[in-house]
Short mmCIF file of C-alpha atoms in Angstrom, two decimals:
data_model
loop_
_atom_site.label_atom_id
_atom_site.label_comp_id
_atom_site.label_asym_id
_atom_site.label_seq_id
_atom_site.Cartn_x
_atom_site.Cartn_y
_atom_site.Cartn_z
CA MET N 1 -0.01 0.00 0.00
CA PRO N 2 1.15 2.50 1.05
CA SER N 3 4.33 3.14 -0.67
CA ARG N 4 6.33 6.16 -0.13
CA THR N 5 8.15 7.79 -3.00
CA PRO N 6 9.19 11.42 -3.68
CA TRP N 7 6.90 14.00 -5.23
CA ARG N 8 6.41 13.90 -8.94
CA ARG N 9 8.24 16.20 -11.28
CA LEU N 10 6.87 19.68 -11.85
CA ARG N 11 4.89 18.73 -14.90
CA ARG N 12 3.16 15.95 -12.93
CA ALA N 13 2.47 18.37 -10.10
CA ALA N 14 0.92 20.77 -12.58
CA ALA N 15 -1.30 18.03 -13.97
CA LEU N 16 -2.39 17.04 -10.49
CA ALA N 17 -3.14 20.63 -9.57
CA SER N 18 -5.32 20.90 -12.62
CA VAL N 19 -7.29 17.80 -11.64
CA LEU N 20 -7.74 19.12 -8.10
CA ALA N 21 -8.95 22.46 -9.39
CA LEU N 22 -11.59 20.75 -11.46
CA ALA N 23 -12.66 18.67 -8.48
CA ALA N 24 -12.95 21.76 -6.33
CA CYS N 25 -15.36 23.26 -8.84
CA GLY N 26 -17.45 20.13 -8.76
CA ALA N 27 -16.64 19.26 -12.39
CA PRO N 28 -16.81 15.56 -13.28
CA ALA N 29 -13.74 13.81 -14.62
CA ALA N 30 -13.36 14.29 -18.34
CA ALA N 31 -14.64 11.36 -20.34
CA ILE N 32 -12.12 9.25 -22.16
CA VAL N 33 -12.26 9.76 -25.89
CA ALA N 34 -11.07 6.91 -28.03
CA PRO N 35 -8.44 7.85 -30.61
CA PRO N 36 -9.71 8.89 -34.07
CA GLY N 37 -11.05 5.91 -35.97
CA VAL N 38 -11.53 3.76 -32.84
CA ALA N 39 -15.21 3.10 -32.20
CA ARG N 40 -16.72 2.50 -28.78
CA THR N 41 -16.57 -1.25 -28.21
CA PRO N 42 -18.44 -3.76 -26.06
CA CYS N 43 -16.90 -4.10 -22.63
CA GLY N 44 -15.47 -7.60 -22.96
CA THR N 45 -12.98 -8.69 -20.27
CA VAL N 46 -11.40 -6.32 -17.74
CA SER N 47 -8.50 -7.43 -15.50
CA ILE N 48 -8.05 -5.49 -12.25
CA ALA N 49 -5.17 -5.78 -9.79
CA VAL N 50 -6.14 -6.34 -6.14
CA ASN N 51 -3.48 -5.08 -3.76
CA PRO N 52 -3.30 -6.44 -0.20
CA TRP N 53 -5.29 -4.02 1.93
CA VAL N 54 -9.02 -3.90 2.51
CA GLY N 55 -9.50 -0.30 1.39
CA TYR N 56 -8.23 -1.31 -2.04
CA GLU N 57 -10.56 -4.33 -1.95
CA ALA N 58 -13.45 -1.91 -1.30
CA ASN N 59 -12.55 0.03 -4.45
CA VAL N 60 -12.45 -3.18 -6.47
CA ALA N 61 -15.71 -4.47 -4.96
CA VAL N 62 -17.67 -1.41 -6.09
CA VAL N 63 -16.01 -0.93 -9.49
CA SER N 64 -16.19 -4.66 -10.32
CA TYR N 65 -19.86 -4.85 -9.35
CA LEU N 66 -20.75 -1.94 -11.65
CA LEU N 67 -18.66 -3.26 -14.52
CA ARG N 68 -20.45 -6.60 -14.36
CA THR N 69 -24.02 -5.53 -13.59
CA GLU N 70 -24.23 -2.22 -15.49
CA LEU N 71 -21.83 -2.67 -18.43
CA GLY N 72 -21.93 -6.46 -18.86
CA CYS N 73 -18.15 -6.85 -18.51
CA LYS N 74 -16.40 -10.01 -17.48
CA VAL N 75 -14.10 -9.00 -14.63
CA ILE N 76 -10.94 -10.86 -13.65
CA GLU N 77 -9.44 -9.88 -10.26
CA LYS N 78 -5.80 -10.74 -9.60
CA ASP N 79 -4.21 -10.62 -6.15
CA LEU N 80 -0.90 -8.83 -6.62
CA THR N 81 1.52 -6.66 -4.68
CA GLU N 82 1.97 -3.07 -5.80
CA GLN N 83 5.21 -3.73 -7.68
CA ASP N 84 3.86 -6.90 -9.33
CA SER N 85 0.75 -5.00 -10.49
CA TRP N 86 2.82 -2.63 -12.63
CA GLU N 87 4.87 -5.47 -14.09
CA ALA N 88 1.70 -7.38 -14.94
CA MET N 89 0.27 -4.30 -16.63
CA ALA N 90 3.38 -4.03 -18.79
CA LYS N 91 2.84 -7.66 -19.87
CA GLY N 92 -0.81 -6.95 -20.77
CA GLU N 93 -2.09 -9.07 -17.88
CA ILE N 94 -3.68 -6.21 -15.91
CA ASP N 95 -5.85 -3.37 -17.24
CA ALA N 96 -6.18 -1.19 -14.13
CA ILE N 97 -4.72 -0.39 -10.73
CA LEU N 98 -7.40 1.34 -8.63
CA GLU N 99 -5.35 2.88 -5.81
CA VAL N 100 -1.79 4.13 -6.11
CA TRP N 101 0.21 5.57 -3.22
CA GLY N 102 2.89 7.65 -4.87
CA HIS N 103 5.27 5.30 -6.69
CA ASP N 104 6.85 8.03 -8.79
CA ASP N 105 9.65 5.61 -9.71
CA LEU N 106 7.18 3.15 -11.21
CA LYS N 107 5.25 5.94 -12.93
CA LYS N 108 8.45 7.11 -14.59
CA THR N 109 9.33 3.62 -15.75
CA TYR N 110 5.92 2.53 -17.04
CA ILE N 111 4.26 5.80 -18.03
CA ASP N 112 7.12 8.02 -19.18
CA ASP N 113 9.70 5.54 -20.39
CA LYS N 114 7.90 2.39 -21.52
CA LYS N 115 4.64 4.24 -22.29
CA VAL N 116 2.48 1.20 -21.48
CA ALA N 117 0.43 2.87 -18.72
CA VAL N 118 -1.47 6.14 -18.31
CA GLU N 119 -2.79 8.07 -15.35
CA GLN N 120 -6.58 7.89 -14.83
CA GLY N 121 -7.17 10.64 -12.31
CA LEU N 122 -7.74 10.74 -8.56
CA THR N 123 -9.80 8.32 -6.52
CA GLY N 124 -10.93 11.10 -4.19
CA ASN N 125 -9.20 9.40 -1.25
CA LYS N 126 -6.65 11.20 0.88
CA GLY N 127 -3.86 8.90 2.06
CA VAL N 128 -2.01 9.66 5.29
CA ILE N 129 0.59 7.32 6.80
CA GLY N 130 2.29 7.60 10.15
CA TRP N 131 3.25 6.16 13.55
CA TYR N 132 0.49 5.40 16.06
CA VAL N 133 -0.10 4.15 19.60
CA PRO N 134 -3.39 2.88 21.07
CA PRO N 135 -5.47 5.48 22.97
CA TRP N 136 -4.81 4.01 26.40
CA MET N 137 -1.05 4.61 26.03
CA ALA N 138 -1.48 8.25 25.06
CA LYS N 139 -3.69 8.73 28.12
CA GLU N 140 -1.35 6.96 30.55
CA TYR N 141 1.87 8.37 29.07
CA PRO N 142 0.87 11.81 27.64
CA ASP N 143 4.37 12.76 26.51
CA ILE N 144 4.77 9.58 24.39
CA VAL N 145 3.06 11.42 21.52
CA LYS N 146 6.27 13.40 20.96
CA TRP N 147 8.78 11.36 18.99
CA GLN N 148 11.66 12.92 20.93
CA ASN N 149 10.42 10.98 24.02
CA LEU N 150 10.18 7.56 22.36
CA ASN N 151 13.56 6.31 23.64
CA LYS N 152 12.34 6.99 27.16
CA TYR N 153 9.63 4.35 26.60
CA ALA N 154 11.53 1.87 24.42
CA SER N 155 11.67 -0.76 27.18
CA LEU N 156 7.86 -0.90 27.26
CA PHE N 157 7.80 -2.19 23.70
CA ARG N 158 10.42 -4.95 23.93
CA THR N 159 9.34 -8.34 22.63
CA PRO N 160 11.13 -11.60 21.92
CA LYS N 161 11.35 -10.50 18.27
CA SER N 162 12.84 -7.05 18.81
CA ASP N 163 16.45 -7.93 19.69
CA GLY N 164 16.44 -6.13 23.03
CA LYS N 165 15.10 -2.92 21.54
CA GLY N 166 11.60 -1.52 21.45
CA GLN N 167 9.40 -3.22 18.86
CA PHE N 168 7.98 -1.06 16.07
CA LEU N 169 5.23 -3.03 14.36
CA ALA N 170 4.92 -2.76 10.58
CA GLY N 171 2.31 -4.44 8.37
CA ASP N 172 2.69 -6.41 5.15
CA PRO N 173 6.35 -6.77 4.09
CA SER N 174 5.37 -5.78 0.54
CA PHE N 175 4.37 -2.31 1.73
CA VAL N 176 7.16 0.16 1.00
CA THR N 177 7.91 2.08 4.20
CA ASN N 178 10.50 4.45 5.62
CA ASP N 179 10.34 3.09 9.17
CA ALA N 180 13.77 1.40 9.43
CA ALA N 181 15.48 4.49 8.03
CA LEU N 182 13.47 6.79 10.31
CA ILE N 183 14.40 4.77 13.38
CA LYS N 184 18.08 4.87 12.43
CA ASN N 185 18.24 8.53 11.42
CA LEU N 186 16.20 9.77 14.39
CA LYS N 187 18.45 7.66 16.65
CA LEU N 188 15.62 5.69 18.20
CA ASP N 189 16.18 2.47 20.16
CA TYR N 190 13.67 0.41 18.19
CA SER N 191 13.65 -2.32 15.57
CA VAL N 192 11.04 -3.02 12.89
CA VAL N 193 9.03 -6.23 13.23
CA TYR N 194 6.47 -7.17 10.57
CA ALA N 195 2.98 -8.23 11.57
CA GLY N 196 2.76 -9.95 8.16
CA SER N 197 -0.46 -8.48 6.78
CA GLU N 198 -2.95 -5.66 7.18
CA ASP N 199 -5.29 -8.03 9.06
CA ALA N 200 -2.54 -8.94 11.53
CA LEU N 201 -1.67 -5.28 12.07
CA ILE N 202 -5.32 -4.45 12.78
CA ALA N 203 -5.63 -7.40 15.17
CA ALA N 204 -2.52 -6.26 17.06
CA PHE N 205 -3.87 -2.72 17.55
CA ARG N 206 -7.26 -4.05 18.65
CA GLU N 207 -5.66 -6.38 21.17
CA ALA N 208 -3.33 -3.64 22.42
CA GLU N 209 -6.25 -1.35 23.18
CA ALA N 210 -8.51 -4.06 24.66
CA ASP N 211 -5.80 -5.62 26.87
CA LYS N 212 -3.77 -2.45 27.49
CA LYS N 213 -0.67 -3.89 25.89
CA PRO N 214 2.10 -1.48 24.81
CA LEU N 215 2.23 -1.11 21.02
CA ILE N 216 3.68 1.38 18.60
CA GLY N 217 3.36 0.82 14.87
CA TYR N 218 2.72 1.91 11.34
CA PHE N 219 -0.85 2.76 10.31
CA TYR N 220 -2.71 4.88 7.77
CA THR N 221 -5.94 6.39 6.61
CA PRO N 222 -8.28 5.67 4.88
CA GLN N 223 -8.77 2.66 7.13
CA TRP N 224 -12.03 1.57 8.75
CA LEU N 225 -10.38 0.70 12.09
CA LEU N 226 -9.90 4.40 12.90
CA SER N 227 -13.71 4.75 13.19
CA GLU N 228 -13.63 2.07 15.91
CA ILE N 229 -10.40 2.86 17.76
CA LYS N 230 -9.07 6.41 17.82
CA LEU N 231 -5.41 5.51 17.38
CA VAL N 232 -3.16 8.40 18.40
CA HIS N 233 -0.76 9.71 15.79
CA ILE N 234 2.83 10.56 16.75
CA PRO N 235 4.00 13.40 14.48
CA LEU N 236 7.55 13.03 13.18
CA PRO N 237 9.74 15.89 11.87
CA LEU N 238 7.66 17.86 9.39
CA TYR N 239 7.48 16.51 5.85
CA ARG N 240 8.85 18.82 3.18
CA PRO N 241 8.96 17.96 -0.54
CA GLY N 242 12.19 16.15 -1.26
CA CYS N 243 12.99 15.19 2.35
CA ASP N 244 12.38 11.53 1.45
CA ALA N 245 14.25 11.65 -1.88
CA VAL N 246 17.06 9.40 -0.60
CA PRO N 247 15.36 6.45 1.17
CA GLU N 248 18.24 5.54 3.47
CA LYS N 249 18.55 9.18 4.68
CA VAL N 250 14.87 9.84 5.44
CA ALA N 251 14.37 11.70 8.72
CA CYS N 252 10.95 13.32 8.13
CA ASP N 253 7.34 12.27 8.36
CA TYR N 254 5.49 10.59 5.52
CA GLN N 255 4.09 12.79 2.78
CA PRO N 256 0.32 13.05 2.39
CA TYR N 257 -1.08 11.51 -0.80
CA ASP N 258 -3.92 12.24 -3.19
CA LEU N 259 -4.48 8.65 -4.28
CA ASP N 260 -4.88 7.98 -7.98
CA LYS N 261 -5.56 5.30 -10.60
CA ILE N 262 -3.49 3.86 -13.41
CA ALA N 263 -4.62 1.96 -16.51
CA ARG N 264 -2.95 0.08 -19.34
CA LYS N 265 -2.66 2.44 -22.32
CA ALA N 266 -3.90 -0.15 -24.83
CA PHE N 267 -6.97 -0.72 -22.62
CA VAL N 268 -7.77 3.00 -22.54
CA ASP N 269 -7.21 3.38 -26.30
CA SER N 270 -9.42 0.38 -27.09
CA GLY N 271 -12.66 2.34 -26.63
CA SER N 272 -13.89 0.07 -23.82
CA PRO N 273 -16.65 1.70 -21.73
CA ALA N 274 -14.98 0.15 -18.71
CA ALA N 275 -12.16 2.64 -19.12
CA ASP N 276 -14.64 5.52 -18.79
CA LEU N 277 -16.07 4.12 -15.58
CA ILE N 278 -12.67 3.56 -14.01
CA LYS N 279 -11.52 7.07 -14.92
CA ASN N 280 -14.75 8.59 -13.51
CA PHE N 281 -14.67 6.52 -10.31
CA ARG N 282 -14.23 8.93 -7.39
CA TRP N 283 -15.38 8.72 -3.75
CA SER N 284 -14.39 9.76 -0.25
CA ASN N 285 -12.43 8.17 2.62
CA ASP N 286 -15.73 7.67 4.46
CA ASP N 287 -17.22 5.90 1.45
CA GLN N 288 -14.27 3.52 1.21
CA ASN N 289 -14.22 2.87 4.96
CA THR N 290 -17.93 2.04 4.92
CA VAL N 291 -17.49 -0.69 2.32
CA ALA N 292 -14.23 -1.94 3.87
CA ARG N 293 -15.83 -2.22 7.30
CA ASP N 294 -18.78 -4.18 5.86
CA ILE N 295 -16.29 -6.59 4.27
CA THR N 296 -14.11 -6.93 7.36
CA VAL N 297 -16.39 -6.57 10.37
CA LYS N 298 -19.80 -7.55 9.04
CA LYS N 299 -18.24 -10.32 6.89
CA LEU N 300 -20.29 -9.38 3.84
CA SER N 301 -19.20 -10.70 0.48
CA HIS N 302 -17.59 -8.14 -1.80
CA ASP N 303 -20.74 -8.07 -3.93
CA ASP N 304 -23.07 -7.63 -0.96
CA ALA N 305 -20.88 -4.87 0.52
CA ALA N 306 -20.74 -3.12 -2.85
CA LYS N 307 -24.48 -3.38 -3.45
CA ARG N 308 -25.24 -2.06 0.04
CA TRP N 309 -23.19 1.09 -0.67
CA LEU N 310 -24.36 1.46 -4.26
CA ASP N 311 -28.04 1.25 -3.26
CA ALA N 312 -27.51 4.15 -0.84
CA HIS N 313 -25.46 6.31 -3.21
CA ARG N 314 -27.09 6.01 -6.61
CA SER N 315 -26.60 9.66 -7.53
CA THR N 316 -22.85 9.30 -6.87
CA TRP N 317 -22.15 6.23 -8.99
CA GLN N 318 -24.41 7.27 -11.85
CA ARG N 319 -21.95 10.09 -12.51
CA TRP N 320 -19.25 7.50 -13.12
CA MET N 321 -21.12 5.74 -15.93
CA PRO N 322 -20.00 6.15 -19.55
CA GLN N 323 -21.96 8.71 -21.59
#
């Protein structure tokens, strides 16, 4: 998920600013226009990458449901890491990635250099990553929310896996993070231990709050858990553009992200109505969290969770449909 890469070049920033300006005015995303001589085609088969966090699954659940039920598409969903998704797109095996956290390096490779992928606008979601502790810890140790005090509490977080240091809990090993570099460069007496998955990370924070166990770890929004447990964010040194340009030297907080979508260029140029829908797809953090919570907590199937949201937000999704 959450991958952390430096800001885009100025021309990308300008493009993003333009999209945000349109969004602020309430303008819908511009419809995709097939190249001259390419007629609009039946939907056919659409292959979508599914990256390993439930917020992304919520995006796929809603988009896939609409592609199948409204446009008559056959949808293939492939479980892939972020990096593998881009490689699969270059091979023609994936048509769309529905939530991208930065990855300027991959965008340069596959959009600018290889020209096999194109940007498809923002999802509407605001991505924020950081370090968190459960609420009970912030209440019992008020000064723990300042990173400068973390070494004072390192002994509280020791575990058999942390090599005598405080344990900092990360999530899925495929997530690209700055945590090891931050710990080293901020001279903190901690070591990174991986929970193994988003589900395991969520379970650890829930247990830490319920049983009052010390825990400090990586977390992010949008994420449905934050509506259940008000995890307390520990601000790190202020993020400034470029402060994370050299990964091993990072000593600043994570940058905020306007999450976006990527599609295979040949898919967009094909005239498929599915490309229109994917480009127009745009919702809020609350929307995504609602569907993700229904999938995770209420154990609804992806289709049932999608239909539940779609039934309540018809005016929203109708704006995504191809003209």
